[in-house]
mmCIF file of C-alpha atoms in Angstrom:
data_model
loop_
_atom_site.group_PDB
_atom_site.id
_atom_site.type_symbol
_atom_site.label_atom_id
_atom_site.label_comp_id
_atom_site.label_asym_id
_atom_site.label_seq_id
_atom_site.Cartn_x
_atom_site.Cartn_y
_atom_site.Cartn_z
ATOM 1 C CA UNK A 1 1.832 17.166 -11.916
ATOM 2 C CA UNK A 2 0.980 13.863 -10.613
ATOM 3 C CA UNK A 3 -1.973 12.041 -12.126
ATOM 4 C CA UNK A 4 -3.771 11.663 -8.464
ATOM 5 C CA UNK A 5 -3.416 14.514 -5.848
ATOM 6 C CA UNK A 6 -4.974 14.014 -2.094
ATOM 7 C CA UNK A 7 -4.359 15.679 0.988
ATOM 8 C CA UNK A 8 -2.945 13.652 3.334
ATOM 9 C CA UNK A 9 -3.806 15.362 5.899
ATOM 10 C CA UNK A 10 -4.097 14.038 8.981
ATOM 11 C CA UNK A 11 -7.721 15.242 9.664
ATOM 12 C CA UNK A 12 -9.219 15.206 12.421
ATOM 13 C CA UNK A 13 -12.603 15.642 13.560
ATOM 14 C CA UNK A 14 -15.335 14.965 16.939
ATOM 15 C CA UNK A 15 -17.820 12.440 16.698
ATOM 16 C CA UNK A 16 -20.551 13.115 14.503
ATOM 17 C CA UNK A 17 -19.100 15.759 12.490
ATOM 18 C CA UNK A 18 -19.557 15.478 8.664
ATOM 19 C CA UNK A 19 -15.994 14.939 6.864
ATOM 20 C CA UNK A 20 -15.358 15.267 3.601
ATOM 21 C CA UNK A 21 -12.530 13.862 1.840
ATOM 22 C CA UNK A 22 -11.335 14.999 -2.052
ATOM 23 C CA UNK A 23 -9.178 14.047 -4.752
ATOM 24 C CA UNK A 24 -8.065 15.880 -7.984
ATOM 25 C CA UNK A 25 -7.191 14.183 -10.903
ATOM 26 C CA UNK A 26 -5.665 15.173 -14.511
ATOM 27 C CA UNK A 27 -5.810 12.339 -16.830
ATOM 28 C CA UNK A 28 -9.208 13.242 -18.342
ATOM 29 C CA UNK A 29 -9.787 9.195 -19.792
ATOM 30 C CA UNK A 30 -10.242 8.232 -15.865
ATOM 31 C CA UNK A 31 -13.932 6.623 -15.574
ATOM 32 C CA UNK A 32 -13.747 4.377 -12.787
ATOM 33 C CA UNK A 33 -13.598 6.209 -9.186
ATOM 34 C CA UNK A 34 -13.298 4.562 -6.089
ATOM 35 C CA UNK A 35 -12.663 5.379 -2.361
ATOM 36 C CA UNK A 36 -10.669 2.501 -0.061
ATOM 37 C CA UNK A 37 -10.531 2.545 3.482
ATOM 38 C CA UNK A 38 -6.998 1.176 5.165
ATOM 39 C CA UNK A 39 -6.782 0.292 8.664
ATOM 40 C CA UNK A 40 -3.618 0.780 10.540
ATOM 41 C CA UNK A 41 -1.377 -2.829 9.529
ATOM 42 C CA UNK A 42 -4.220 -3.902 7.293
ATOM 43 C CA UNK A 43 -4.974 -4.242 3.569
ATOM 44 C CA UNK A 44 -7.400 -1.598 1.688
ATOM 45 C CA UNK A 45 -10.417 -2.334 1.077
ATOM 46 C CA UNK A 46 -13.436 -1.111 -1.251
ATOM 47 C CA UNK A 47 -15.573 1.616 0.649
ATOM 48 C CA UNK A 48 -17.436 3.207 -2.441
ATOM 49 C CA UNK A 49 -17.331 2.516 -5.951
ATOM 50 C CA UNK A 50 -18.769 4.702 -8.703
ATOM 51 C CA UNK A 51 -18.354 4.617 -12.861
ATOM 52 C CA UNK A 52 -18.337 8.203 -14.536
ATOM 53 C CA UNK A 53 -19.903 11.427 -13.413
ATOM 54 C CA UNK A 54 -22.650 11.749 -10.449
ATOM 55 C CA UNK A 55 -23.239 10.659 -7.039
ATOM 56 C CA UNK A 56 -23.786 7.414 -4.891
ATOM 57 C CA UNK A 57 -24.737 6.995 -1.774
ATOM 58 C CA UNK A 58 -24.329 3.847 0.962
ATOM 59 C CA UNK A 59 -25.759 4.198 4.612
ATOM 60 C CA UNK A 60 -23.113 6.969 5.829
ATOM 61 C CA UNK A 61 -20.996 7.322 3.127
ATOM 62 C CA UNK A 62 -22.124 9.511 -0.156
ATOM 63 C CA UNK A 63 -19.203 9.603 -2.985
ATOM 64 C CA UNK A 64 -19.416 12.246 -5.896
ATOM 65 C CA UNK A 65 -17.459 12.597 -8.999
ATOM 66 C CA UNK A 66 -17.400 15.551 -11.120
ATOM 67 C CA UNK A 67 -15.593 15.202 -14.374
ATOM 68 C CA UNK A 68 -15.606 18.256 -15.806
ATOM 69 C CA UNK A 69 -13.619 19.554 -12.750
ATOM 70 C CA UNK A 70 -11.518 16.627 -12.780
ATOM 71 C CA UNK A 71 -12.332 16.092 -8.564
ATOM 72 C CA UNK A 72 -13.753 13.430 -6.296
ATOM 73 C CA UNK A 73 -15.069 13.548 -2.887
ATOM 74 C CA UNK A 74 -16.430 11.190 -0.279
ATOM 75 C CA UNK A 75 -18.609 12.600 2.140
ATOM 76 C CA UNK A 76 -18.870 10.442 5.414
ATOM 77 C CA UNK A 77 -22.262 11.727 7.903
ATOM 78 C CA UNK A 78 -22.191 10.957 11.663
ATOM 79 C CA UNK A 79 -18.563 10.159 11.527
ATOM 80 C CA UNK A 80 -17.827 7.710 14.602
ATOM 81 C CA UNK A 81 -14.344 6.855 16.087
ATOM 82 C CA UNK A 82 -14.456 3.369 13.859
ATOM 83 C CA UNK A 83 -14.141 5.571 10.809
ATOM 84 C CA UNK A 84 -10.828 6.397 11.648
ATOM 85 C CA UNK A 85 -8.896 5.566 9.259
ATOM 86 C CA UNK A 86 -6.751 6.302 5.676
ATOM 87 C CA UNK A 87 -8.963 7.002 2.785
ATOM 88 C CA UNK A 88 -7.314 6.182 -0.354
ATOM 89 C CA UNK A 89 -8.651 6.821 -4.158
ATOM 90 C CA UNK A 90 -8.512 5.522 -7.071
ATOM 91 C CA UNK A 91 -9.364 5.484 -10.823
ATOM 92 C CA UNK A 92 -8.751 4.125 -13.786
ATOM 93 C CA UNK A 93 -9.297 4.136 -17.478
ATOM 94 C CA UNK A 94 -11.341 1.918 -19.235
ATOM 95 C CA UNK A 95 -10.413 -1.448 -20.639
ATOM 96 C CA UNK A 96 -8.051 -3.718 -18.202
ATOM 97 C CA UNK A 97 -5.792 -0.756 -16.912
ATOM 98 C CA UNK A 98 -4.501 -0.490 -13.573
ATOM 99 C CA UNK A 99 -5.943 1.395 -10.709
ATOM 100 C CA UNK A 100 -4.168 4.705 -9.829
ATOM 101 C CA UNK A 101 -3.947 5.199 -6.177
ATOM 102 C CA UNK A 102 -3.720 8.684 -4.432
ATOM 103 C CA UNK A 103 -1.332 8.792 -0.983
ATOM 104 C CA UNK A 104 -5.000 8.791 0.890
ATOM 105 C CA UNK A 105 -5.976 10.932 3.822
ATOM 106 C CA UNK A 106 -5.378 10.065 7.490
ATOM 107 C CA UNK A 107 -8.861 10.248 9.408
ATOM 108 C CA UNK A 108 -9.418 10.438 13.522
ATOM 109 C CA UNK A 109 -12.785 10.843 14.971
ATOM 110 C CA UNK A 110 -12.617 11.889 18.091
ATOM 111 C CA UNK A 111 -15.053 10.942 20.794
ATOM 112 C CA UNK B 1 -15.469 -16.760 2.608
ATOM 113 C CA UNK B 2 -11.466 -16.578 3.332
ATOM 114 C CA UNK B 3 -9.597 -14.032 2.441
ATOM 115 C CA UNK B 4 -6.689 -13.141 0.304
ATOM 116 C CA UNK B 5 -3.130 -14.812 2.581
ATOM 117 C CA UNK B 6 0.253 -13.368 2.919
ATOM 118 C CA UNK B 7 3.141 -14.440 4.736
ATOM 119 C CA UNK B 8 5.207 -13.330 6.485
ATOM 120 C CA UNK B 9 3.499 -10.665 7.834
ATOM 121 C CA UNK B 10 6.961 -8.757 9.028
ATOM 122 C CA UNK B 11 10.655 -9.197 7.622
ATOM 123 C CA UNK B 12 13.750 -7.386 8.350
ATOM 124 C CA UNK B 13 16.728 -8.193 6.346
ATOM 125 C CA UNK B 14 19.556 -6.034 5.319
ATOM 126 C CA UNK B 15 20.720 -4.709 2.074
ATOM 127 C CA UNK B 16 21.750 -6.911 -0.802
ATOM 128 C CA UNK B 17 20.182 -9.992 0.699
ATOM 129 C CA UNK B 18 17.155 -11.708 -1.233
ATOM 130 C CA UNK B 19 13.353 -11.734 0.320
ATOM 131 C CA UNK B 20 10.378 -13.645 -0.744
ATOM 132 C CA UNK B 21 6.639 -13.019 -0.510
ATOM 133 C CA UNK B 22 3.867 -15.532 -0.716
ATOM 134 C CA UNK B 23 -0.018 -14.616 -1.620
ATOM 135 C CA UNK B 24 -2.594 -16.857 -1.771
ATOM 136 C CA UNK B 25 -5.709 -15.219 -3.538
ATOM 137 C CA UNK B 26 -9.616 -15.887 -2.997
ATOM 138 C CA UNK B 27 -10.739 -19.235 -4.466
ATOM 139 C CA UNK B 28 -12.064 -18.574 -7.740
ATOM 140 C CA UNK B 29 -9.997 -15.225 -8.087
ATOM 141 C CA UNK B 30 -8.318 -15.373 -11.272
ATOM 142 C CA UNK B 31 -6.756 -12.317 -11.343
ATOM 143 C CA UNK B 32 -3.812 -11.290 -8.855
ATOM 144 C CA UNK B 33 -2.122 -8.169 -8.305
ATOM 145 C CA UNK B 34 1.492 -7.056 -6.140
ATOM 146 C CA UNK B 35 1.341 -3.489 -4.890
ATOM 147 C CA UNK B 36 3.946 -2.082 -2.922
ATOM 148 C CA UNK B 37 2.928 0.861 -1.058
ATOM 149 C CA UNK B 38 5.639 3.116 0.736
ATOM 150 C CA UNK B 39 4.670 4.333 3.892
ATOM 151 C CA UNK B 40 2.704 7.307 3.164
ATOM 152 C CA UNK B 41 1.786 6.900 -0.423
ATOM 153 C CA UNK B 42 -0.757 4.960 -1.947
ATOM 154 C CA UNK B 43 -0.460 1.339 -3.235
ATOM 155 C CA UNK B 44 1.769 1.058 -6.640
ATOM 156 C CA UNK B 45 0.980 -1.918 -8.947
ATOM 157 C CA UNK B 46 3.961 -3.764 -9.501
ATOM 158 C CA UNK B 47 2.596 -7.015 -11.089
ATOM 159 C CA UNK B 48 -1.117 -8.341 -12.198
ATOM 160 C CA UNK B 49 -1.437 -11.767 -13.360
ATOM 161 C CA UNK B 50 -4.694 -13.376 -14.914
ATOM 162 C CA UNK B 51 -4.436 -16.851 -14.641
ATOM 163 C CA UNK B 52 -0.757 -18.022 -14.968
ATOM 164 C CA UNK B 53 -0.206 -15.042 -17.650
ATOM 165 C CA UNK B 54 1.408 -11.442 -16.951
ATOM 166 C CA UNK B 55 -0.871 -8.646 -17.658
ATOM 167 C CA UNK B 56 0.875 -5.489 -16.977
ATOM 168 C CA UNK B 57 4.159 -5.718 -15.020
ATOM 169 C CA UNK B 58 5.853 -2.262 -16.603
ATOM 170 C CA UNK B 59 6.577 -1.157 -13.087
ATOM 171 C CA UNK B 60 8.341 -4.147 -11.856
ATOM 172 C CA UNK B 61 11.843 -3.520 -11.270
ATOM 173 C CA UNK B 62 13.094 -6.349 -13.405
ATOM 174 C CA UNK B 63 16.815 -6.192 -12.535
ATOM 175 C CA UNK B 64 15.687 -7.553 -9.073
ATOM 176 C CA UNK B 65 12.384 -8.564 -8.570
ATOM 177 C CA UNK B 66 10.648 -11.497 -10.092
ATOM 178 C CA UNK B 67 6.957 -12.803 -9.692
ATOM 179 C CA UNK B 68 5.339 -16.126 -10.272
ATOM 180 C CA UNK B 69 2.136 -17.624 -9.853
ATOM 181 C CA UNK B 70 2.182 -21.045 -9.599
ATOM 182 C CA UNK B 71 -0.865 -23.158 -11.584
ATOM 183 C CA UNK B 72 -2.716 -20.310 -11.132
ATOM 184 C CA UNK B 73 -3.278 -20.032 -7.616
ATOM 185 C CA UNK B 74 -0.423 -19.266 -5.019
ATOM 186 C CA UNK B 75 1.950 -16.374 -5.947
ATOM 187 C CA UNK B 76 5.301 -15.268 -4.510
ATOM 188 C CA UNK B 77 6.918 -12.133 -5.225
ATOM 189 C CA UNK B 78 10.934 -11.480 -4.995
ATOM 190 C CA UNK B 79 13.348 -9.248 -4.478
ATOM 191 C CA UNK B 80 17.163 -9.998 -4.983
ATOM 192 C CA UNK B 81 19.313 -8.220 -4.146
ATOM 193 C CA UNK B 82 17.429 -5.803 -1.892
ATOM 194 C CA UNK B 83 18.241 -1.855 -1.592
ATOM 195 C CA UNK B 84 17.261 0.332 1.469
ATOM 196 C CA UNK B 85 14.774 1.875 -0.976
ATOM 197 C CA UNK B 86 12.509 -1.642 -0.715
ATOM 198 C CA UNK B 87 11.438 -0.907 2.334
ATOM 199 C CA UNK B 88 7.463 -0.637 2.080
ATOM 200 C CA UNK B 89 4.444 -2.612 2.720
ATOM 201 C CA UNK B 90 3.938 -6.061 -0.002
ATOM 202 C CA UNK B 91 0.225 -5.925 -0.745
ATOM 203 C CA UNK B 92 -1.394 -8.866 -2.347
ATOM 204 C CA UNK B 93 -4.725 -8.510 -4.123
ATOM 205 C CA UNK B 94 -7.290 -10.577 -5.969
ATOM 206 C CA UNK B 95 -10.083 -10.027 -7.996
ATOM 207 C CA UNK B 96 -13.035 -12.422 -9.529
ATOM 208 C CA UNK B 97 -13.554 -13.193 -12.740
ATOM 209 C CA UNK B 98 -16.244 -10.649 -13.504
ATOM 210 C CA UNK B 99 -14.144 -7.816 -15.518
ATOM 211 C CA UNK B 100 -14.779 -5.831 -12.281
ATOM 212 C CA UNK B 101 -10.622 -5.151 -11.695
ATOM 213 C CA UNK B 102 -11.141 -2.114 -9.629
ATOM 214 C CA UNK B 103 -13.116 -4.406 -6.546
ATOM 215 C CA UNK B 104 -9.622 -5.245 -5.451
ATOM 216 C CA UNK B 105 -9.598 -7.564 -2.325
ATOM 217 C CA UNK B 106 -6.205 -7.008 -0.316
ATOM 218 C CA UNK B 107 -4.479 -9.138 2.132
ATOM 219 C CA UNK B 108 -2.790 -7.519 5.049
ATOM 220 C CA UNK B 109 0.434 -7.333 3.238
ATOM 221 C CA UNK B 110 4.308 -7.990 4.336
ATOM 222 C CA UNK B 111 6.008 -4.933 6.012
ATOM 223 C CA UNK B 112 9.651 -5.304 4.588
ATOM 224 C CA UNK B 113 12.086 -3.118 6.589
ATOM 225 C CA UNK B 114 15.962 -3.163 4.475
ATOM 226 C CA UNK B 115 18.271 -2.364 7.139
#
């Protein structure tokens, strides 16, 4: 079993649907939880960040992490076409340890 | 504020020839990091340097890469000889010097294609 499983998809969606977007996990010492977003030819870069259990929320994107499940999901609301992406998460233990990655999950919103 | 440089930004060699990869972090970053990410997977560290010290490089491929960062600053990943199985996108990535290692600011990264 691989430490970070994500569908990657590709999903795709109109504009202005809700999309959510989910990870699974199984190293239980994980506390850090982020989502990236990757353009196509570009470098990712940090959507959402959130430490531990609970949820956060930023404009159109809400990200929710629920430990005892071991799973993640990003919720993005009024999805336009420039949130077409790949959404890629990631975790980590405490201390200085390196970010896991999962293969991320190809987004188009259609217009 | 500029952000993290890589060049080249394409290279096609073929197998058993050498490559190299430069990365030039965000002023003030001290901590850089070499993912390679194979087209449809997510980014794999490969190398994190803080400062001119090696952090965690237990998934470089030793018997033919090699990483420096010079003074600090610029780094430049390589790869000799290379194997078909290199072929992937070279992310570079910085982070301040805040203990926040999971705000990860990429470059655009090097597409390497071994033909």
């Amino acid at each position: 079993q691989k430490e970070v499983e994500q569908d990657p998809g590709p999903l795709s969606v109109p504009e202005g649907a809700i999309v959510s977007l989910n990870c699974t996990y199984s190293n239980s010492a994980f506390q850090y939880f982020m989502w990236y977003r990757q353009y196509s030819r570009k470098g990712p870069e940090l959507l959402m960040y959130t430490y531990s259990s609970g949820n956060k929320e930023d404009g159109r994107f809400t990200a929710q992490v629920d430990k005892s499940s071991k799973y993640i999901s990003l919720f993005i609301r009024d999805s336009q076409p420039s949130d077409s992406a790949t959404y890629l998460c990631a975790m980590r233990n405490s201390g200085n340890t390196p970010l896991v990655f999962g293969k991320g999950t190809r987004l188009s919103v259609i217009a | 504020e500029a952000g993290v440089a890589q060049s080249p930004r394409y290279k096609i060699i073929e197998k058993r020839q050498s490559v190299a990869f430069w990365c030039n972090p965000i002023s003030g970053h001290a901590t850089l990091y070499w993912y390679q990410q194979i087209l449809g997977q997510g980014p794999k560290l490969l190398i994190q340097f803080q400062n001119n010290g090696v952090v965690d490089d237990s998934q470089l491929p030793k018997d033919r890469f090699s990483a420096e960062r010079l003074k600090g600053v610029d780094s430049t990943l390589k790869i000799q000889p290379a194997k078909l199985e290199d072929s992937a996108v070279y992310l570079c990535a910085s982070s301040p010097p805040t203990g926040s290692n999971e705000k990860l600011f990429f470059g655009s990264g090097t597409q390497l294609s071994v033909l």
